[in-house]
Short mmCIF file of C-alpha atoms in Angstrom, two decimals:
data_model
loop_
_atom_site.label_atom_id
_atom_site.label_comp_id
_atom_site.label_asym_id
_atom_site.label_seq_id
_atom_site.Cartn_x
_atom_site.Cartn_y
_atom_site.Cartn_z
CA UNK A 1 -7.75 -25.22 -3.24
CA UNK A 2 -6.71 -21.42 -2.96
CA UNK A 3 -7.60 -20.54 -6.82
CA UNK A 4 -5.48 -17.32 -6.29
CA UNK A 5 -2.87 -17.15 -3.64
CA UNK A 6 -0.97 -13.81 -2.09
CA UNK A 7 1.43 -14.85 0.08
CA UNK A 8 2.50 -11.39 1.38
CA UNK A 9 0.06 -10.00 3.41
CA UNK A 10 2.15 -6.67 3.73
CA UNK A 11 4.51 -5.20 2.06
CA UNK A 12 6.78 -1.99 2.79
CA UNK A 13 8.74 -0.43 0.08
CA UNK A 14 10.41 3.07 0.09
CA UNK A 15 9.40 5.84 -2.40
CA UNK A 16 10.88 5.83 -5.32
CA UNK A 17 11.71 2.14 -5.46
CA UNK A 18 9.95 -0.60 -7.22
CA UNK A 19 8.18 -2.95 -6.04
CA UNK A 20 6.65 -6.74 -6.77
CA UNK A 21 3.76 -8.27 -5.36
CA UNK A 22 3.34 -11.95 -6.10
CA UNK A 23 0.47 -13.67 -7.04
CA UNK A 24 0.59 -17.47 -8.15
CA UNK A 25 -3.02 -19.20 -9.58
CA UNK A 26 -4.44 -22.51 -9.92
CA UNK A 27 -6.61 -23.52 -13.01
CA UNK A 28 -7.10 -26.42 -15.58
CA UNK A 29 -8.81 -24.60 -18.14
CA UNK A 30 -6.30 -23.02 -21.23
CA UNK A 31 -8.08 -19.60 -21.40
CA UNK A 32 -8.20 -17.25 -18.57
CA UNK A 33 -7.76 -14.08 -17.49
CA UNK A 34 -5.82 -12.64 -14.63
CA UNK A 35 -6.17 -9.14 -13.42
CA UNK A 36 -5.00 -6.20 -10.45
CA UNK A 37 -6.83 -3.81 -8.74
CA UNK A 38 -5.91 -1.48 -5.36
CA UNK A 39 -8.56 -0.82 -3.12
CA UNK A 40 -7.40 2.33 -1.08
CA UNK A 41 -8.71 3.20 2.79
CA UNK A 42 -11.76 4.28 0.99
CA UNK A 43 -12.74 1.02 -0.50
CA UNK A 44 -13.65 1.65 -4.33
CA UNK A 45 -11.55 -1.00 -6.39
CA UNK A 46 -10.14 0.25 -8.80
CA UNK A 47 -8.51 -1.42 -12.27
CA UNK A 48 -4.27 -0.99 -13.29
CA UNK A 49 -3.46 -4.26 -15.32
CA UNK A 50 -5.18 -7.43 -17.39
CA UNK A 51 -2.97 -10.72 -17.94
CA UNK A 52 -4.56 -12.40 -21.03
CA UNK A 53 -3.21 -16.35 -20.95
CA UNK A 54 -3.00 -16.63 -24.63
CA UNK A 55 -0.92 -13.13 -24.06
CA UNK A 56 2.58 -13.22 -25.73
CA UNK A 57 3.91 -10.19 -24.14
CA UNK A 58 3.98 -9.54 -19.71
CA UNK A 59 1.19 -6.61 -19.62
CA UNK A 60 2.45 -2.85 -18.84
CA UNK A 61 0.85 -0.39 -18.42
CA UNK A 62 2.74 2.22 -17.08
CA UNK A 63 4.51 2.12 -13.45
CA UNK A 64 2.56 -1.18 -13.47
CA UNK A 65 3.51 -4.39 -15.12
CA UNK A 66 2.59 -7.71 -14.58
CA UNK A 67 5.48 -11.05 -14.74
CA UNK A 68 3.69 -13.50 -16.22
CA UNK A 69 4.90 -16.97 -15.88
CA UNK A 70 3.01 -19.04 -17.47
CA UNK A 71 5.06 -22.69 -16.33
CA UNK A 72 4.82 -21.39 -12.89
CA UNK A 73 1.42 -19.63 -13.13
CA UNK A 74 2.61 -16.83 -11.27
CA UNK A 75 1.09 -13.00 -12.39
CA UNK A 76 3.16 -11.08 -9.75
CA UNK A 77 2.79 -7.04 -10.12
CA UNK A 78 5.97 -5.01 -10.31
CA UNK A 79 5.06 -1.05 -9.05
CA UNK A 80 7.73 1.02 -9.89
CA UNK A 81 9.10 3.71 -8.70
CA UNK A 82 6.60 4.05 -5.79
CA UNK A 83 4.43 6.94 -4.90
CA UNK A 84 3.03 7.45 -1.56
CA UNK A 85 -0.31 7.26 -2.88
CA UNK A 86 0.29 3.90 -3.59
CA UNK A 87 -0.04 3.16 -0.37
CA UNK A 88 -3.21 0.58 -0.23
CA UNK A 89 -4.58 -2.90 -0.54
CA UNK A 90 -3.67 -4.91 -3.91
CA UNK A 91 -5.93 -8.17 -4.80
CA UNK A 92 -5.19 -10.45 -7.51
CA UNK A 93 -7.96 -11.93 -9.70
CA UNK A 94 -8.51 -14.61 -12.00
CA UNK A 95 -11.37 -15.62 -14.49
CA UNK A 96 -11.81 -18.81 -15.66
CA UNK A 97 -12.58 -19.09 -19.02
CA UNK A 98 -14.14 -17.23 -21.67
CA UNK A 99 -17.61 -17.27 -21.35
CA UNK A 100 -17.82 -14.95 -17.97
CA UNK A 101 -16.70 -12.69 -16.21
CA UNK A 102 -16.87 -13.46 -13.20
CA UNK A 103 -13.78 -12.61 -10.81
CA UNK A 104 -12.12 -15.02 -7.94
CA UNK A 105 -9.98 -12.63 -5.82
CA UNK A 106 -7.04 -13.46 -3.39
CA UNK A 107 -6.64 -12.09 -0.23
CA UNK A 108 -4.62 -9.34 -0.76
CA UNK A 109 -1.71 -7.60 0.10
CA UNK A 110 -1.09 -4.94 2.11
CA UNK A 111 1.73 -2.33 0.11
CA UNK A 112 2.68 0.51 2.49
CA UNK A 113 4.83 3.52 1.36
CA UNK A 114 7.65 5.72 3.61
CA UNK A 115 8.76 7.65 3.30
CA UNK B 1 -13.87 6.06 -18.90
CA UNK B 2 -16.91 3.34 -17.68
CA UNK B 3 -18.25 4.88 -14.10
CA UNK B 4 -20.47 2.13 -11.86
CA UNK B 5 -22.06 4.47 -9.03
CA UNK B 6 -23.55 2.74 -5.53
CA UNK B 7 -26.11 3.93 -3.37
CA UNK B 8 -25.97 4.36 -0.29
CA UNK B 9 -22.40 4.21 0.70
CA UNK B 10 -23.35 3.69 4.00
CA UNK B 11 -25.77 2.72 5.90
CA UNK B 12 -26.98 1.89 9.43
CA UNK B 13 -30.08 -0.20 9.98
CA UNK B 14 -31.86 -1.86 12.96
CA UNK B 15 -32.05 -5.92 12.96
CA UNK B 16 -34.48 -7.42 11.36
CA UNK B 17 -35.37 -5.03 9.02
CA UNK B 18 -34.66 -4.83 5.49
CA UNK B 19 -32.49 -2.30 3.93
CA UNK B 20 -32.14 -2.14 -0.62
CA UNK B 21 -28.40 -0.85 -1.80
CA UNK B 22 -28.62 0.51 -5.65
CA UNK B 23 -26.00 -0.17 -8.25
CA UNK B 24 -25.68 1.70 -11.28
CA UNK B 25 -23.95 2.25 -14.48
CA UNK B 26 -24.20 5.55 -15.76
CA UNK B 27 -22.31 5.67 -19.19
CA UNK B 28 -22.45 1.82 -20.08
CA UNK B 29 -25.15 -0.99 -20.47
CA UNK B 30 -24.30 -4.06 -18.05
CA UNK B 31 -26.43 -6.97 -19.16
CA UNK B 32 -24.46 -8.42 -15.82
CA UNK B 33 -23.65 -7.27 -12.87
CA UNK B 34 -22.11 -8.52 -9.47
CA UNK B 35 -22.38 -8.60 -5.91
CA UNK B 36 -19.21 -9.15 -3.78
CA UNK B 37 -19.29 -8.71 0.24
CA UNK B 38 -15.60 -8.21 1.37
CA UNK B 39 -15.63 -8.35 5.10
CA UNK B 40 -12.96 -6.11 7.19
CA UNK B 41 -9.83 -6.63 6.74
CA UNK B 42 -10.77 -9.61 4.17
CA UNK B 43 -10.39 -10.51 0.32
CA UNK B 44 -13.84 -9.72 -1.63
CA UNK B 45 -16.11 -13.23 -1.51
CA UNK B 46 -18.72 -13.18 -4.72
CA UNK B 47 -21.90 -13.77 -3.79
CA UNK B 48 -24.43 -13.76 -7.15
CA UNK B 49 -24.69 -12.66 -10.79
CA UNK B 50 -27.03 -10.44 -11.45
CA UNK B 51 -28.84 -10.61 -15.00
CA UNK B 52 -30.48 -8.38 -16.70
CA UNK B 53 -34.19 -9.63 -17.57
CA UNK B 54 -33.72 -13.48 -15.61
CA UNK B 55 -32.86 -14.61 -11.88
CA UNK B 56 -29.48 -13.82 -10.73
CA UNK B 57 -27.31 -16.84 -9.98
CA UNK B 58 -26.07 -17.30 -6.39
CA UNK B 59 -22.46 -18.82 -5.21
CA UNK B 60 -23.09 -22.43 -3.12
CA UNK B 61 -23.40 -20.83 0.04
CA UNK B 62 -25.74 -17.58 -0.86
CA UNK B 63 -29.03 -17.89 0.86
CA UNK B 64 -31.19 -16.65 -2.30
CA UNK B 65 -34.01 -15.63 -0.11
CA UNK B 66 -32.10 -13.41 2.49
CA UNK B 67 -29.92 -11.24 -0.54
CA UNK B 68 -32.57 -10.68 -3.03
CA UNK B 69 -31.18 -9.19 -6.46
CA UNK B 70 -32.94 -7.54 -8.74
CA UNK B 71 -32.01 -5.95 -12.22
CA UNK B 72 -34.44 -4.59 -13.81
CA UNK B 73 -32.71 -3.08 -16.27
CA UNK B 74 -29.36 -2.09 -18.35
CA UNK B 75 -28.05 0.25 -15.74
CA UNK B 76 -29.10 -0.94 -12.70
CA UNK B 77 -29.31 -4.11 -10.25
CA UNK B 78 -30.18 -3.49 -7.12
CA UNK B 79 -29.70 -5.91 -3.51
CA UNK B 80 -32.05 -6.46 -0.79
CA UNK B 81 -30.39 -7.41 2.34
CA UNK B 82 -34.09 -8.85 4.51
CA UNK B 83 -33.94 -8.57 7.66
CA UNK B 84 -30.91 -8.17 8.98
CA UNK B 85 -28.59 -9.03 11.40
CA UNK B 86 -25.52 -7.93 13.02
CA UNK B 87 -23.54 -10.79 10.96
CA UNK B 88 -24.80 -9.72 8.02
CA UNK B 89 -22.42 -6.12 9.03
CA UNK B 90 -20.06 -5.70 6.40
CA UNK B 91 -18.80 -3.99 2.92
CA UNK B 92 -21.00 -5.05 0.18
CA UNK B 93 -19.86 -3.55 -3.12
CA UNK B 94 -21.43 -3.84 -7.14
CA UNK B 95 -19.16 -4.88 -10.29
CA UNK B 96 -20.38 -4.37 -13.86
CA UNK B 97 -18.16 -5.44 -17.11
CA UNK B 98 -17.33 -2.70 -19.14
CA UNK B 99 -16.25 -4.45 -22.85
CA UNK B 100 -12.84 -4.26 -23.92
CA UNK B 101 -11.12 -2.28 -21.74
CA UNK B 102 -8.50 -4.23 -20.60
CA UNK B 103 -5.24 -3.01 -22.30
CA UNK B 104 -3.73 -4.17 -25.41
CA UNK B 105 -5.81 -7.18 -25.44
CA UNK B 106 -8.81 -5.26 -25.13
CA UNK B 107 -10.03 -7.62 -22.49
CA UNK B 108 -13.60 -7.08 -20.26
CA UNK B 109 -13.11 -5.49 -17.08
CA UNK B 110 -15.18 -5.64 -14.27
CA UNK B 111 -16.09 -1.92 -12.94
CA UNK B 112 -16.60 -1.60 -9.40
CA UNK B 113 -19.08 0.63 -7.57
CA UNK B 114 -17.58 2.71 -3.88
CA UNK B 115 -18.74 0.08 -1.95
CA UNK B 116 -21.95 0.27 0.75
CA UNK B 117 -21.39 -0.19 4.06
CA UNK B 118 -23.75 -2.16 5.92
CA UNK B 119 -23.99 -1.98 9.62
CA UNK B 120 -26.78 -3.24 11.41
CA UNK B 121 -27.15 -2.58 15.78
#
């Protein structure tokens, strides 16, 4: 079974608009962490935002926010005021348990921002 | 911020040769590093966990004799692809844990190198 599912292979958004990238996860461990990374065409993985399973509030980092719905096991990334430079692959990832930093990645969503 | 340097960024080799990829944490120490592999337009697949001073832990299905990992110091891990074949052509990317970098909660965050694109002819 997939641990991390990203159902949107590709998304388009107009510049300055907001976009939501979906991510659902599956784990039986009560302690886990959810991450979003951005991968531009150059290949490097850029950390965007983190949500811990015990965090009461949704994480926010600048234009990025994470819509964490624990009961639904979803951790969607919301990018507000999209910019052309946001065009990239976006990966959702999960760390299971608290004794490891190992991440399992979803299949990614390619976001394209158009003027 | 934490920087992980990976070298070389691109390498082309002949079938049957071995290739070494280096992963360095530049401004922090990393007792654990992770090696991932990414095929074109696919996700990152964890290959192995590199532990400083001990043997690497390989994921199921990864040939440990083919992908040799050495983590000799707190800032350097190397991946050697031995007897490379065209099917080993891929993007290899390493990562290291940067402690407490995860926003308000201070969670550990994996910091990634820029990746190494291996092409085996």
